[in-house]
Amino acid sequence: MRARSTIFTLFVEYVYPERAARVRDLVAMMAALGFSEMAVRAALSRSAKRGWVVPKREGRAAYYALSDRVYWQVQQVRRRLYGALPPWDGRFLLVLPEGPKERGERERFRREMALLGYGGLQSGVYLGVGADLEATRELLGFYGLSATCFQGELLGGKEEVLRAFPLEEAKAGYGRLSALLGQSPEDPVEAFRHLTRLVHEARKLLFLDPGLPQELLGPDFSGGQRCAASSFRPGRS
């Protein structure tokens, strides 16, 4: 767990729906997770330079607030982590965006599309199953991209669809998550660490498993791991 990524996890699980947290509270939580104050302040400073967080002061208290874009990302993570999967109507969503052209921005866009539940069917073609169309349009707007969107049914075999997603990596991730779910520390600090690690591992899985319906996956994917992980609902409303 890296400092900046872990701070994001704290905002997802403990700060939301607020979008700002006191620096001293973030430092205290991160200290319980094994991070030094220097590492936390450096991570927050780098995040501020990238525009991910905004420093604030209220009296003597120093805060960091999430930018609009990062707060939107937190909302998408929570929607996919804690929201119920919508029933699948048998249709797929295809998105063909015009760009981005710059390599680094293209990779960031690809990762954010994966966060929404899309896989790469081929270069420049994104395939979603149960993906949120409104969130997709919002993401395209953030990047200033126009796109052609299609919705349709699969007429051939499902193998090409499954290849669009890193499901083997997802299997390994569910194995790690299931192992964590088997633990239940009683010490409050250990319980905090454990929950944070659970949320951290679960949100990483969002980039690997778009929540494909079981009729597409077949019995080999789930084993008992995905079913066990699906009961993971520690979030707060």
CSV table of C-alpha atoms in Angstrom, one decimal:
chain,number,residue,atom,x,y,z
A,1,MET,CA,0.0,0.0,0.0
A,2,ARG,CA,1.5,3.3,-1.1
A,3,ALA,CA,0.9,6.5,0.8
A,4,ARG,CA,-1.1,8.4,-1.9
A,5,SER,CA,-3.2,5.4,-2.8
A,6,THR,CA,-3.9,4.7,0.9
A,7,ILE,CA,-5.0,8.3,1.6
A,8,PHE,CA,-7.5,7.9,-1.3
A,9,THR,CA,-8.8,4.7,0.4
A,10,LEU,CA,-9.2,6.7,3.7
A,11,PHE,CA,-11.3,9.3,1.8
A,12,VAL,CA,-13.4,6.5,0.3
A,13,GLU,CA,-14.2,4.7,3.5
A,14,TYR,CA,-13.9,7.0,6.4
A,15,VAL,CA,-14.2,10.6,5.2
A,16,TYR,CA,-17.1,10.2,2.6
A,17,PRO,CA,-19.6,11.8,2.2
A,18,GLU,CA,-17.5,14.7,3.4
A,19,ARG,CA,-14.8,15.7,1.0
A,20,ALA,CA,-12.3,17.4,3.4
A,21,ALA,CA,-10.3,16.0,6.3
A,22,ARG,CA,-8.1,17.6,8.9
A,23,VAL,CA,-4.4,17.0,8.3
A,24,ARG,CA,-3.9,15.8,11.8
A,25,ASP,CA,-6.6,13.2,11.4
A,26,LEU,CA,-5.1,11.9,8.2
A,27,VAL,CA,-1.7,11.8,9.9
A,28,ALA,CA,-3.1,9.8,12.8
A,29,MET,CA,-4.9,7.3,10.6
A,30,MET,CA,-1.9,6.8,8.4
A,31,ALA,CA,0.3,6.4,11.4
A,32,ALA,CA,-1.8,3.5,12.5
A,33,LEU,CA,-1.2,2.0,9.1
A,34,GLY,CA,2.6,2.3,9.4
A,35,PHE,CA,3.2,5.6,7.5
A,36,SER,CA,5.3,8.4,9.0
A,37,GLU,CA,4.0,11.9,9.3
A,38,MET,CA,6.7,13.1,6.8
A,39,ALA,CA,5.5,10.5,4.2
A,40,VAL,CA,1.9,11.6,4.7
A,41,ARG,CA,2.6,15.3,4.3
A,42,ALA,CA,4.8,14.6,1.3
A,43,ALA,CA,2.0,12.5,-0.3
A,44,LEU,CA,-0.5,15.3,0.3
A,45,SER,CA,1.8,17.9,-1.0
A,46,ARG,CA,2.4,16.0,-4.3
A,47,SER,CA,-1.4,15.4,-4.6
A,48,ALA,CA,-2.0,19.1,-4.2
A,49,LYS,CA,0.5,19.9,-7.0
A,50,ARG,CA,-1.3,17.5,-9.3
A,51,GLY,CA,-4.7,19.2,-8.4
A,52,TRP,CA,-6.1,16.1,-6.7
A,53,VAL,CA,-6.6,17.8,-3.3
A,54,VAL,CA,-6.8,21.4,-2.2
A,55,PRO,CA,-5.3,22.7,1.0
A,56,LYS,CA,-7.7,24.7,3.3
A,57,ARG,CA,-7.6,26.3,6.7
A,58,GLU,CA,-10.3,26.9,9.3
A,59,GLY,CA,-8.9,28.8,12.2
A,60,ARG,CA,-5.9,26.9,13.3
A,61,ALA,CA,-6.9,23.6,11.7
A,62,ALA,CA,-5.4,22.6,8.4
A,63,TYR,CA,-7.5,20.6,6.0
A,64,TYR,CA,-7.2,18.9,2.6
A,65,ALA,CA,-10.3,18.8,0.4
A,66,LEU,CA,-10.7,16.5,-2.7
A,67,SER,CA,-10.9,18.3,-6.0
A,68,ASP,CA,-14.2,17.9,-8.0
A,69,ARG,CA,-12.6,15.3,-10.2
A,70,VAL,CA,-11.2,13.1,-7.4
A,71,TYR,CA,-14.5,13.4,-5.4
A,72,TRP,CA,-16.3,12.1,-8.6
A,73,GLN,CA,-13.9,9.2,-8.6
A,74,VAL,CA,-14.6,8.5,-4.9
A,75,GLN,CA,-18.3,8.4,-5.8
A,76,GLN,CA,-17.8,5.9,-8.6
A,77,VAL,CA,-15.7,3.7,-6.4
A,78,ARG,CA,-18.4,3.7,-3.7
A,79,ARG,CA,-21.1,3.1,-6.2
A,80,ARG,CA,-19.4,0.0,-7.6
A,81,LEU,CA,-18.2,-1.2,-4.2
A,82,TYR,CA,-21.4,-0.9,-2.2
A,83,GLY,CA,-24.2,-0.5,-4.7
A,84,ALA,CA,-26.2,-3.5,-5.9
A,85,LEU,CA,-25.3,-4.9,-9.4
A,86,PRO,CA,-28.1,-3.9,-11.8
A,87,PRO,CA,-29.8,-6.9,-13.5
A,88,TRP,CA,-28.3,-7.6,-16.9
A,89,ASP,CA,-30.7,-7.3,-19.8
A,90,GLY,CA,-28.3,-9.2,-22.2
A,91,ARG,CA,-27.1,-6.1,-23.9
A,92,PHE,CA,-23.6,-4.6,-24.1
A,93,LEU,CA,-22.5,-1.0,-24.3
A,94,LEU,CA,-19.8,-0.1,-26.9
A,95,VAL,CA,-18.0,3.2,-26.7
A,96,LEU,CA,-15.8,4.6,-29.4
A,97,PRO,CA,-14.2,7.8,-28.2
A,98,GLU,CA,-12.3,10.2,-30.5
A,99,GLY,CA,-9.0,10.2,-28.5
A,100,PRO,CA,-7.2,10.9,-26.3
A,101,LYS,CA,-4.1,11.1,-28.5
A,102,GLU,CA,-1.4,11.8,-26.0
A,103,ARG,CA,-0.1,8.5,-24.5
A,104,GLY,CA,-0.2,9.4,-20.8
A,105,GLU,CA,-3.7,10.8,-21.0
A,106,ARG,CA,-4.8,7.9,-23.1
A,107,GLU,CA,-3.6,5.5,-20.3
A,108,ARG,CA,-5.4,7.6,-17.6
A,109,PHE,CA,-8.6,7.5,-19.6
A,110,ARG,CA,-8.3,3.7,-20.1
A,111,ARG,CA,-7.9,3.2,-16.3
A,112,GLU,CA,-10.9,5.5,-15.5
A,113,MET,CA,-13.0,3.6,-18.1
A,114,ALA,CA,-12.0,0.4,-16.4
A,115,LEU,CA,-13.1,1.9,-13.1
A,116,LEU,CA,-16.5,2.4,-14.6
A,117,GLY,CA,-16.6,-1.3,-15.7
A,118,TYR,CA,-15.2,-1.2,-19.3
A,119,GLY,CA,-12.8,-3.5,-21.0
A,120,GLY,CA,-10.8,-3.0,-24.2
A,121,LEU,CA,-12.5,-5.0,-27.0
A,122,GLN,CA,-9.8,-3.7,-29.4
A,123,SER,CA,-7.8,-0.5,-29.7
A,124,GLY,CA,-10.1,2.5,-29.1
A,125,VAL,CA,-13.2,0.3,-28.6
A,126,TYR,CA,-14.5,0.0,-25.0
A,127,LEU,CA,-17.0,-2.7,-24.0
A,128,GLY,CA,-19.2,-2.4,-20.9
A,129,VAL,CA,-21.7,-4.7,-19.3
A,130,GLY,CA,-24.0,-2.9,-16.9
A,131,ALA,CA,-21.8,0.2,-17.1
A,132,ASP,CA,-23.4,3.5,-16.0
A,133,LEU,CA,-24.0,5.5,-19.2
A,134,GLU,CA,-24.4,8.8,-17.3
A,135,ALA,CA,-21.0,8.3,-15.6
A,136,THR,CA,-19.5,7.4,-19.0
A,137,ARG,CA,-20.7,10.7,-20.5
A,138,GLU,CA,-19.4,12.6,-17.5
A,139,LEU,CA,-16.0,11.0,-17.9
A,140,LEU,CA,-15.9,11.8,-21.6
A,141,GLY,CA,-16.8,15.4,-20.7
A,142,PHE,CA,-13.9,15.6,-18.3
A,143,TYR,CA,-11.5,14.7,-21.1
A,144,GLY,CA,-13.3,16.8,-23.7
A,145,LEU,CA,-14.0,13.8,-25.9
A,146,SER,CA,-16.8,13.1,-28.2
A,147,ALA,CA,-17.7,9.4,-28.7
A,148,THR,CA,-20.0,7.1,-30.6
A,149,CYS,CA,-22.0,4.8,-28.3
A,150,PHE,CA,-23.8,1.6,-29.3
A,151,GLN,CA,-26.0,-0.8,-27.3
A,152,GLY,CA,-26.6,-4.3,-28.6
A,153,GLU,CA,-26.6,-8.0,-28.1
A,154,LEU,CA,-23.9,-10.6,-28.6
A,155,LEU,CA,-24.5,-12.8,-31.6
A,156,GLY,CA,-21.5,-15.1,-31.4
A,157,GLY,CA,-19.5,-16.8,-28.6
A,158,LYS,CA,-18.7,-15.1,-25.4
A,159,GLU,CA,-14.9,-15.7,-25.6
A,160,GLU,CA,-14.1,-12.4,-27.3
A,161,VAL,CA,-16.1,-10.6,-24.6
A,162,LEU,CA,-14.2,-12.3,-21.8
A,163,ARG,CA,-10.8,-11.5,-23.4
A,164,ALA,CA,-11.7,-7.8,-23.0
A,165,PHE,CA,-11.2,-8.1,-19.2
A,166,PRO,CA,-8.2,-9.2,-17.1
A,167,LEU,CA,-10.2,-11.9,-15.4
A,168,GLU,CA,-7.2,-14.1,-14.4
A,169,GLU,CA,-5.8,-11.2,-12.4
A,170,ALA,CA,-9.3,-10.7,-10.9
A,171,LYS,CA,-9.3,-14.4,-9.8
A,172,ALA,CA,-6.0,-13.9,-8.0
A,173,GLY,CA,-7.4,-10.7,-6.4
A,174,TYR,CA,-10.5,-12.4,-5.1
A,175,GLY,CA,-8.3,-15.1,-3.6
A,176,ARG,CA,-6.4,-12.4,-1.6
A,177,LEU,CA,-9.6,-10.7,-0.6
A,178,SER,CA,-11.2,-14.0,0.5
A,179,ALA,CA,-8.2,-14.7,2.7
A,180,LEU,CA,-8.6,-11.3,4.4
A,181,LEU,CA,-12.4,-11.9,4.9
A,182,GLY,CA,-11.5,-15.0,6.9
A,183,GLN,CA,-9.8,-12.8,9.6
A,184,SER,CA,-11.6,-10.8,12.3
A,185,PRO,CA,-9.2,-9.0,14.7
A,186,GLU,CA,-10.6,-7.8,18.0
A,187,ASP,CA,-8.1,-5.1,18.8
A,188,PRO,CA,-9.5,-1.8,17.6
A,189,VAL,CA,-6.3,-0.6,15.9
A,190,GLU,CA,-5.9,-4.0,14.2
A,191,ALA,CA,-9.5,-3.9,13.2
A,192,PHE,CA,-9.0,-0.5,11.6
A,193,ARG,CA,-6.0,-1.7,9.7
A,194,HIS,CA,-7.8,-4.8,8.6
A,195,LEU,CA,-10.8,-2.9,7.3
A,196,THR,CA,-8.6,-0.4,5.5
A,197,ARG,CA,-6.7,-3.3,3.8
A,198,LEU,CA,-10.0,-4.9,2.8
A,199,VAL,CA,-11.3,-1.7,1.2
A,200,HIS,CA,-8.0,-1.1,-0.5
A,201,GLU,CA,-7.9,-4.6,-2.0
A,202,ALA,CA,-11.6,-4.5,-3.0
A,203,ARG,CA,-11.3,-1.2,-4.8
A,204,LYS,CA,-8.3,-2.5,-6.8
A,205,LEU,CA,-10.5,-5.3,-8.0
A,206,LEU,CA,-12.8,-2.7,-9.6
A,207,PHE,CA,-10.2,-2.2,-12.4
A,208,LEU,CA,-10.1,-6.0,-13.1
A,209,ASP,CA,-13.6,-7.3,-12.7
A,210,PRO,CA,-16.4,-5.1,-14.2
A,211,GLY,CA,-19.1,-7.2,-12.5
A,212,LEU,CA,-19.9,-9.5,-15.4
A,213,PRO,CA,-23.1,-11.5,-15.0
A,214,GLN,CA,-22.5,-15.2,-14.0
A,215,GLU,CA,-24.1,-16.4,-17.2
A,216,LEU,CA,-21.2,-14.9,-19.1
A,217,LEU,CA,-18.5,-16.1,-16.7
A,218,GLY,CA,-19.5,-19.7,-16.1
A,219,PRO,CA,-18.8,-21.7,-13.0
A,220,ASP,CA,-15.0,-21.7,-13.3
A,221,PHE,CA,-14.5,-18.0,-12.6
A,222,SER,CA,-16.4,-17.7,-9.3
A,223,GLY,CA,-15.5,-20.8,-7.3
A,224,GLY,CA,-16.5,-19.6,-3.9
A,225,GLN,CA,-14.3,-16.5,-3.9
A,226,ARG,CA,-16.5,-14.1,-5.8
A,227,CYS,CA,-19.5,-15.1,-3.8
A,228,ALA,CA,-17.7,-14.6,-0.5
A,229,ALA,CA,-16.3,-11.3,-1.7
A,230,SER,CA,-19.7,-10.1,-2.8
A,231,SER,CA,-20.9,-10.1,0.8
A,232,PHE,CA,-18.2,-7.5,1.6
A,233,ARG,CA,-20.2,-4.4,2.4
A,234,PRO,CA,-18.4,-2.4,5.1
A,235,GLY,CA,-19.2,1.0,3.6
A,236,ARG,CA,-21.3,3.7,5.2
A,237,SER,CA,-24.3,5.4,3.6
